[in-house]
mmCIF file of C-alpha atoms and ligand atoms in Angstrom:
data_model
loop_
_atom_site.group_PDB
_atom_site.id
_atom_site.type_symbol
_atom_site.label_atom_id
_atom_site.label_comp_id
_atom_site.label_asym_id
_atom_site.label_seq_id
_atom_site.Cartn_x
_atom_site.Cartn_y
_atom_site.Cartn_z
ATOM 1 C CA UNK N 1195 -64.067 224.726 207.508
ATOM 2 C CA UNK N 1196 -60.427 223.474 207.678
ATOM 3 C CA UNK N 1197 -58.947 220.956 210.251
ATOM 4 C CA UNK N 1198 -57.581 217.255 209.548
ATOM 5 C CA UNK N 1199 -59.000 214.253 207.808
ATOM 6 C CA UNK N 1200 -61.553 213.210 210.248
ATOM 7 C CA UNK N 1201 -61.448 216.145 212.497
ATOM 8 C CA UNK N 1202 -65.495 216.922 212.058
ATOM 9 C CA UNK N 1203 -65.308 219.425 209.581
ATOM 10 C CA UNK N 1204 -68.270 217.739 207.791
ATOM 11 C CA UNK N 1205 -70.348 216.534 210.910
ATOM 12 C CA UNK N 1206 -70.506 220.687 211.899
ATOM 13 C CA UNK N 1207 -70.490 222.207 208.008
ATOM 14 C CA UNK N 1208 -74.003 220.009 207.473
ATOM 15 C CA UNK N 1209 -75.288 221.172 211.248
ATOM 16 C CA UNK N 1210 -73.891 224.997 210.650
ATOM 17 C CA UNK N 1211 -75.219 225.292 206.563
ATOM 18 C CA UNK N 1212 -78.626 224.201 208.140
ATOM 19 C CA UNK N 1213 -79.029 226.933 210.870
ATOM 20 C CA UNK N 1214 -77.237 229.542 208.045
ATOM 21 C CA UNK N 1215 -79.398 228.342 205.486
ATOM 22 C CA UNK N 1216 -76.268 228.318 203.250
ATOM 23 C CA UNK N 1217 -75.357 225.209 201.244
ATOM 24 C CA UNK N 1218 -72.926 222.892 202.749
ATOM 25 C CA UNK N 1219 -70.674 222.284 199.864
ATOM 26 C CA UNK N 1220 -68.171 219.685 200.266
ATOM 27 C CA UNK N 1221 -65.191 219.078 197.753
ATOM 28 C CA UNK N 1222 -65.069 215.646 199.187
ATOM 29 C CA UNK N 1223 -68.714 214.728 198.637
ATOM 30 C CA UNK N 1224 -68.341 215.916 194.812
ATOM 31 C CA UNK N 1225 -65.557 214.047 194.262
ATOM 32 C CA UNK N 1226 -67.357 210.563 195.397
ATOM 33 C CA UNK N 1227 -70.671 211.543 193.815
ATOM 34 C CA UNK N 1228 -68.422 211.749 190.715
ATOM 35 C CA UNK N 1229 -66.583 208.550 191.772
ATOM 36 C CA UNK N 1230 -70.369 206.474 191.857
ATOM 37 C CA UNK N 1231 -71.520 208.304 189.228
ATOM 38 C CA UNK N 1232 -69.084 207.040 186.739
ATOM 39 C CA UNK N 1233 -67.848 210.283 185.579
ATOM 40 C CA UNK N 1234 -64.601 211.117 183.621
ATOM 41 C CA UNK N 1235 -63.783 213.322 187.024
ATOM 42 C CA UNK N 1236 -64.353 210.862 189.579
ATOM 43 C CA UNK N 1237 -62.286 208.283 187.673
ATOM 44 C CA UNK N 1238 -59.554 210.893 187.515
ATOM 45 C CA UNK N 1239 -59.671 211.793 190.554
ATOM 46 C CA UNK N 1240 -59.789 207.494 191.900
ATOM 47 C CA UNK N 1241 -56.138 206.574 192.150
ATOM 48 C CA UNK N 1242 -55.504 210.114 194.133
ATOM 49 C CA UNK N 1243 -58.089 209.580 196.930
ATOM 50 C CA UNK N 1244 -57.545 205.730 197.259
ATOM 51 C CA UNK N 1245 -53.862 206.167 198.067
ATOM 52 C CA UNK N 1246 -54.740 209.169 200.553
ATOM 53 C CA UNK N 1247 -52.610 211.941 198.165
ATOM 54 C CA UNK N 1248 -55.011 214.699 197.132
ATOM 55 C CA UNK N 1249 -56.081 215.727 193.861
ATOM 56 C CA UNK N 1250 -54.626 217.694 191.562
ATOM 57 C CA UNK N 1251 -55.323 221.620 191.779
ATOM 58 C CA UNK N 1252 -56.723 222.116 188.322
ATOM 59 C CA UNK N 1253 -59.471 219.403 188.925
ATOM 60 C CA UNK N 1254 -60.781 220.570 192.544
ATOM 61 C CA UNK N 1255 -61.048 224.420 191.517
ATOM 62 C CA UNK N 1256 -62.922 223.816 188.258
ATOM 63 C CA UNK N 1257 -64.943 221.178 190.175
ATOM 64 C CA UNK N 1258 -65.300 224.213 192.845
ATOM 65 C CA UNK N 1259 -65.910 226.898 190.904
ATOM 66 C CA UNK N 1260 -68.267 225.186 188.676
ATOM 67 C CA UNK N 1261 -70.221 224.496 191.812
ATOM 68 C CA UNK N 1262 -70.202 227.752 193.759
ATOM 69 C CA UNK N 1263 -71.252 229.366 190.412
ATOM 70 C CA UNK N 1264 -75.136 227.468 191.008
ATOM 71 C CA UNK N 1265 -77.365 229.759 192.102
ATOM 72 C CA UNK N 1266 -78.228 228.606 195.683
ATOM 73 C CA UNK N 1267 -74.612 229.759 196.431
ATOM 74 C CA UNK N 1268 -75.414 233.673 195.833
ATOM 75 C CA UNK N 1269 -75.353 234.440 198.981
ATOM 76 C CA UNK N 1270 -72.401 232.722 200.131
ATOM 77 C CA UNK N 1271 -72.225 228.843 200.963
ATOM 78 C CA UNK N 1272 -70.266 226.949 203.638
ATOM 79 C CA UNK N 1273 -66.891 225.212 202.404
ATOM 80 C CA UNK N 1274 -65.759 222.203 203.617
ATOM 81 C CA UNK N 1275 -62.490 220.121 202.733
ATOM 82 C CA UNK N 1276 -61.381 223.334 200.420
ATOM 83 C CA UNK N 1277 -59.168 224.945 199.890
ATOM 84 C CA UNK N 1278 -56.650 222.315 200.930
ATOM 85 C CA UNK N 1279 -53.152 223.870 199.000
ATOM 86 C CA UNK N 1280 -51.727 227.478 198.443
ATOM 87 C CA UNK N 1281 -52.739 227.200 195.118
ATOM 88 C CA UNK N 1282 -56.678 226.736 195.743
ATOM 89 C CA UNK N 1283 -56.148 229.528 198.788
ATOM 90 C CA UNK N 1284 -54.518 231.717 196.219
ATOM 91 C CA UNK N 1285 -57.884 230.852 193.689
ATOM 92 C CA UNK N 1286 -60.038 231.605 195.834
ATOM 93 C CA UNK N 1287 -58.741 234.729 197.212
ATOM 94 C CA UNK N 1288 -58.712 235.851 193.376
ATOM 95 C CA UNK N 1289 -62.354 234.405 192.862
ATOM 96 C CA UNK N 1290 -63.842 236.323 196.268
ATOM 97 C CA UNK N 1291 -61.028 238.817 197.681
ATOM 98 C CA UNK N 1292 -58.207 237.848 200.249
ATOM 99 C CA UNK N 1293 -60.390 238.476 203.563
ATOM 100 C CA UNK N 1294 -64.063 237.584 202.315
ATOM 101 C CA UNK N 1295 -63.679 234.378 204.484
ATOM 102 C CA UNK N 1296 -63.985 233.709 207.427
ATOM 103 C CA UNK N 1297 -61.953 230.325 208.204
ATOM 104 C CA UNK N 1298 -62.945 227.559 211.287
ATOM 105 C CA UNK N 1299 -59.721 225.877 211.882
ATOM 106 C CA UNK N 1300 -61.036 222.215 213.920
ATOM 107 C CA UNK N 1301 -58.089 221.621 215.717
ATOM 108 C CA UNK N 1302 -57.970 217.670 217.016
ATOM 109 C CA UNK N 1303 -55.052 215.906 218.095
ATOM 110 C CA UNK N 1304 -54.165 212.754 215.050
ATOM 111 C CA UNK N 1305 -54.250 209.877 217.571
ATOM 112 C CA UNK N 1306 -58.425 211.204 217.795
ATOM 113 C CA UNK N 1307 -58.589 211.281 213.699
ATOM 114 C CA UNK N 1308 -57.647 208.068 213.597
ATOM 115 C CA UNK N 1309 -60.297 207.012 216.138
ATOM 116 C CA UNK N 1310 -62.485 209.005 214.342
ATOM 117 C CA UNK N 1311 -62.080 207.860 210.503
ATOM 118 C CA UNK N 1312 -61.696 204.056 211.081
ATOM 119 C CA UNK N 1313 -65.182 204.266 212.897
ATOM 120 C CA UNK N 1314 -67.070 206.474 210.274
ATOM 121 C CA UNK N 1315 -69.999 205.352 208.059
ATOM 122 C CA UNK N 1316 -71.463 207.797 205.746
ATOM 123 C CA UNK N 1317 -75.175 207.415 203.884
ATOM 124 C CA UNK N 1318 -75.262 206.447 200.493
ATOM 125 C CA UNK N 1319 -78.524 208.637 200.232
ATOM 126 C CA UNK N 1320 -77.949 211.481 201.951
ATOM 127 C CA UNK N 1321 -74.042 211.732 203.050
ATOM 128 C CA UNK N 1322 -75.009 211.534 206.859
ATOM 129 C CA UNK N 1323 -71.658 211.348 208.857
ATOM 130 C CA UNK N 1324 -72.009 208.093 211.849
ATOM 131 C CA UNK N 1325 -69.639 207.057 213.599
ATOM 132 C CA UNK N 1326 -70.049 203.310 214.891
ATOM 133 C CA UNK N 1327 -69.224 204.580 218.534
ATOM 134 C CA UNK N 1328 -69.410 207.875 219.167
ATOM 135 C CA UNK N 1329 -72.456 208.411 216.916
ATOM 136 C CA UNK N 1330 -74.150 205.249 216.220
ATOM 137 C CA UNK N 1331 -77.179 205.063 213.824
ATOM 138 C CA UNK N 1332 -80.593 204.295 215.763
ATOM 139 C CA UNK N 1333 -80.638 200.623 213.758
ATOM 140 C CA UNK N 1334 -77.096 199.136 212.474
ATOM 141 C CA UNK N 1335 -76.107 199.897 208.901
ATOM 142 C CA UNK N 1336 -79.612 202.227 208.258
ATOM 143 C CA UNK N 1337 -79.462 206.025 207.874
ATOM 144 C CA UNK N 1338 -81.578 207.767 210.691
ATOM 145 C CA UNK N 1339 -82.213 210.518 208.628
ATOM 146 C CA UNK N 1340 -83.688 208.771 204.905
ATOM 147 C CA UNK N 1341 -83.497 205.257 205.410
ATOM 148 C CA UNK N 1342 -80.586 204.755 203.143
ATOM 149 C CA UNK N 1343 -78.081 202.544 203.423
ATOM 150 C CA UNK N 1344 -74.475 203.558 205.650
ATOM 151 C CA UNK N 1345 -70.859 202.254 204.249
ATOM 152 C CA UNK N 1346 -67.534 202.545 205.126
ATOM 153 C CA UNK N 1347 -65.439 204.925 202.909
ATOM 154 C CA UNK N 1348 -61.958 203.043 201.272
ATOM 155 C CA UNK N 1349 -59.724 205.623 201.802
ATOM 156 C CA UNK N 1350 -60.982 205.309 206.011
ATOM 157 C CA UNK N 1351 -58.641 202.041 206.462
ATOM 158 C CA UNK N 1352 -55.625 202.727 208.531
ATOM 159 C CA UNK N 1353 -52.873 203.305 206.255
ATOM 160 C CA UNK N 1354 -54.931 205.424 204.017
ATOM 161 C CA UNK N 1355 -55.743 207.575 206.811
ATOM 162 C CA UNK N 1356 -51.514 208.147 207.874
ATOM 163 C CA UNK N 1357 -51.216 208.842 204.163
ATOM 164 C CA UNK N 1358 -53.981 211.265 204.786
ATOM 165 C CA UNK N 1359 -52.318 213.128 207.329
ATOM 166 C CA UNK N 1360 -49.029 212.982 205.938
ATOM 167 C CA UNK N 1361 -50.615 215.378 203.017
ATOM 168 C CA UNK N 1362 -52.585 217.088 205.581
ATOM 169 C CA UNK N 1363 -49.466 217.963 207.483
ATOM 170 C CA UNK N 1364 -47.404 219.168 204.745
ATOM 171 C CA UNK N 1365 -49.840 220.718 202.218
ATOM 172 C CA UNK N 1366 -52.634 221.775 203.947
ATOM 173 C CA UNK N 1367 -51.358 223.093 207.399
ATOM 174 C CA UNK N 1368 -49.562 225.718 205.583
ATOM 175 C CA UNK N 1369 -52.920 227.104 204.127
ATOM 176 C CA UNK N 1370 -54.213 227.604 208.050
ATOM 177 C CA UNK N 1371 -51.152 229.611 208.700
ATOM 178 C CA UNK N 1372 -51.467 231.758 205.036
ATOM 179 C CA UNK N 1373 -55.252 232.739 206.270
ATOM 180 C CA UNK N 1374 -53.819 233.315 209.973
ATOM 181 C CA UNK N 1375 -51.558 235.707 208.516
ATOM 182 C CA UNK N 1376 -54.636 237.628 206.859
ATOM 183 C CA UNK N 1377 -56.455 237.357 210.226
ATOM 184 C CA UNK N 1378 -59.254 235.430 209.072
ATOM 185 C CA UNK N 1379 -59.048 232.241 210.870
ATOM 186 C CA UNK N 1380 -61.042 231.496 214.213
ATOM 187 C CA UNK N 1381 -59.496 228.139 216.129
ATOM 188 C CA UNK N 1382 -61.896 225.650 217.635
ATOM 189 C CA UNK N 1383 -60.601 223.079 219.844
ATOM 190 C CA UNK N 1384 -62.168 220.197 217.634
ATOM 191 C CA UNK N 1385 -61.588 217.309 220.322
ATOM 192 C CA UNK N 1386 -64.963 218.429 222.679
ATOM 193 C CA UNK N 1387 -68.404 216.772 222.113
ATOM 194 C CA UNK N 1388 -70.106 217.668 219.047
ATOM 195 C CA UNK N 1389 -72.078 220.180 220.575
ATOM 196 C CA UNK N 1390 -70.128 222.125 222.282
ATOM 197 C CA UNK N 1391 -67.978 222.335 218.659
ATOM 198 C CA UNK N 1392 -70.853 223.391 217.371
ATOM 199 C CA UNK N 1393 -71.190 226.132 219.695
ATOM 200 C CA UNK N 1394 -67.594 227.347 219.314
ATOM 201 C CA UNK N 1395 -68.339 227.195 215.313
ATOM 202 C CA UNK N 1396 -71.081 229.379 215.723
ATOM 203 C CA UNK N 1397 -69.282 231.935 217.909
ATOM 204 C CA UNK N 1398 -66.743 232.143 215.452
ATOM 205 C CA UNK N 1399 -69.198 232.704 213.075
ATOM 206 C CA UNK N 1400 -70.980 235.243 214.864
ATOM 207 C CA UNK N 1401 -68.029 237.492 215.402
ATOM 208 C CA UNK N 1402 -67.187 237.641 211.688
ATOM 209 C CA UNK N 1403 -70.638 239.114 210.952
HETATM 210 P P1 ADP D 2181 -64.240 215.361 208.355
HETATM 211 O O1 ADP D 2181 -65.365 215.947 207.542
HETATM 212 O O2 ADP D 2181 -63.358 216.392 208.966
HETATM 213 O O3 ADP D 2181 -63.454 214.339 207.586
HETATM 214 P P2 ADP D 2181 -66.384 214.027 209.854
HETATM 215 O O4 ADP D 2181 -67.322 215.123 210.202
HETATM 216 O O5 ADP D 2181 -66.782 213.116 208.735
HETATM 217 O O6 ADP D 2181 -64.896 214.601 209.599
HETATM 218 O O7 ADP D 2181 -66.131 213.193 211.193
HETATM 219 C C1 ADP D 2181 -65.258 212.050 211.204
HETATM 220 C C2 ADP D 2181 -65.836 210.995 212.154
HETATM 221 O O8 ADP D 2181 -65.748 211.479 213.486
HETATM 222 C C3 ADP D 2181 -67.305 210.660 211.897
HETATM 223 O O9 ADP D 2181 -67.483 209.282 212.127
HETATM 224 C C4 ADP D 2181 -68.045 211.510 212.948
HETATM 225 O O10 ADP D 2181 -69.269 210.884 213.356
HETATM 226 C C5 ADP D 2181 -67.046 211.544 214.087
HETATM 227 N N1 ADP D 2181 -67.067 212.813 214.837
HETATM 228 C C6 ADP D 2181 -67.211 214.068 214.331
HETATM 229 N N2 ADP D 2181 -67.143 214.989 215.305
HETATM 230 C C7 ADP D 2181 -66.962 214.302 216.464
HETATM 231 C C8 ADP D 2181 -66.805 214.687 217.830
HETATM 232 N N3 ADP D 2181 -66.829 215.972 218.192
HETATM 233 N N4 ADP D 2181 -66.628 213.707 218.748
HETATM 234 C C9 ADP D 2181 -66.596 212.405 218.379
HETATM 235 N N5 ADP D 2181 -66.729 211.966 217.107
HETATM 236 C C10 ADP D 2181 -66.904 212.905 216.149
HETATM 237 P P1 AMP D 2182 -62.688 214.517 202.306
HETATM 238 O O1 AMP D 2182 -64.050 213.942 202.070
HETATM 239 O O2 AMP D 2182 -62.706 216.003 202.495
HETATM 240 O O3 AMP D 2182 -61.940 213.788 203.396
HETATM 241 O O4 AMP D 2182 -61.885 214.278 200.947
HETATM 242 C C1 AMP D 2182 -61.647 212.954 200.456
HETATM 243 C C2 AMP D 2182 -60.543 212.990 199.410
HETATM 244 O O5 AMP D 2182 -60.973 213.768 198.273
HETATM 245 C C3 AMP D 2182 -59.223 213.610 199.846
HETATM 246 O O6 AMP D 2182 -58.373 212.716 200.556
HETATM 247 C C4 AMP D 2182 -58.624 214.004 198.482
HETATM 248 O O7 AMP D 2182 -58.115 212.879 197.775
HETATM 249 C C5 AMP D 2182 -59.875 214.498 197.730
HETATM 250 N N1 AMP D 2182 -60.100 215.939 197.983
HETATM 251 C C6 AMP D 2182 -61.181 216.508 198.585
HETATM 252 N N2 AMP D 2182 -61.051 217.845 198.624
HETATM 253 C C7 AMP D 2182 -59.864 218.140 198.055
HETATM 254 C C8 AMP D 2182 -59.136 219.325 197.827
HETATM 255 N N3 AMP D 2182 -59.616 220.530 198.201
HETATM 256 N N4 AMP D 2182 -57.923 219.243 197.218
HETATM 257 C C9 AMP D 2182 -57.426 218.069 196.822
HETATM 258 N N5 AMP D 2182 -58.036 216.887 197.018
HETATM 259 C C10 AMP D 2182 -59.254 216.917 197.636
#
């Protein structure tokens, strides 16, 4: 699942790795349950996501690869946030083979991601993705799903989020156009209502198997 820093990418992984029954893994969510858990990693890995830059390659492929290596992924497992550089494109392709992906490209306009972000609140329980507008929880500040409390991520203040894009724009973009070029990459006009992203996710899903 690739697309900009806000663009839904983990609002339809969660929704799509349910239906699948795949797991929904999320280089971003390891990186902050490193980050609360204290680890060596997540303090690494601190200074990088505060200032919107992203990590280094080394750190998010072990990370990866250490995860995908569990056994719930043996089947395959829904990636969201990765690969993010040439470099983790080029690892994975030598981890899985060039065209054993299938790639959803979210495509939403940056004026919308910045809507998006500065409104998010994410569950310190669960990871549940809110959004104080367009997705409210049912009471303010509780999780609808486990109770848990929501908060605001740091890097979601403005001029973390333009930093955001600014690495989006130059790094990652590039990586959409190295899997277009091996004809793996479906494009979903991201800026819809969630559902009807959804159900362009799903097509693109559907004509890849
Ligand atoms: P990403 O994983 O790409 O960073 P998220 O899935 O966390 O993005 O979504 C970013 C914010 O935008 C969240 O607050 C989420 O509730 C909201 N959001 C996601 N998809 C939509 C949509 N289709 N329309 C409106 N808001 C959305
Ligand atoms: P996300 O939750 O996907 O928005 O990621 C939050 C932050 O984690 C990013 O801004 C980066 O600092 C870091 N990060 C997550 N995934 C990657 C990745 N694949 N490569 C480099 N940095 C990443």
């Amino acid at each position: 699942m690739m697309g900009g820093p806000g663009a839904g990418k983990g609002t339809q992984a969660s929704r799509l790795a349910r239906e699948l029954g795949l797991p929904h893994v999320s280089t971003g969510d390891l990186f902050r349950a490193n980050l609360s858990q204290g680890t060596e990693l997540g303090e690494k890995a601190r200074g990088y996501m505060n200032g919107g830059k992203l990590v280094p390659d080394d750190l998010v492929i072990d990370m990866l690869f250490d995860r995908v290596s569990s056994d719930d992924c043996a089947a395959g497992y829904l990636l969201d946030g990765f690969p993010r550089t040439e470099a983790q494109a080029e690892s994975l392709a030598a981890r899985l083979g060039d065209t054993a992906v299938t790639v959803i490209n979210l495509e939403v306009p940056d004026e919308v991601i910045v809507e998006r972000a500065s409104g998010r609140m994410l569950c310190r329980g669960c990871n549940a993705i809110y959004h104080t507008t367009f997705n409210p929880p049912a009471n303010s500040g509780v999780c609808d799903t486990c109770g848990g409390g929501l908060y605001q991520r740091d890097d979601d203040q403005a001029e973390v989020v333009r930093e955001r894009l600014v690495a989006y724009h130059t790094q990652t973009a590039p990586v959409v156009a190295w899997y277009q070029a091996r004809g793996v990459v479906c494009s979903v006009d991201g800026n819809q209502v969630p559902d009807d992203v959804f159900a362009a996710c799903a097509a693109c899903l559907q004509e890849a198997v």
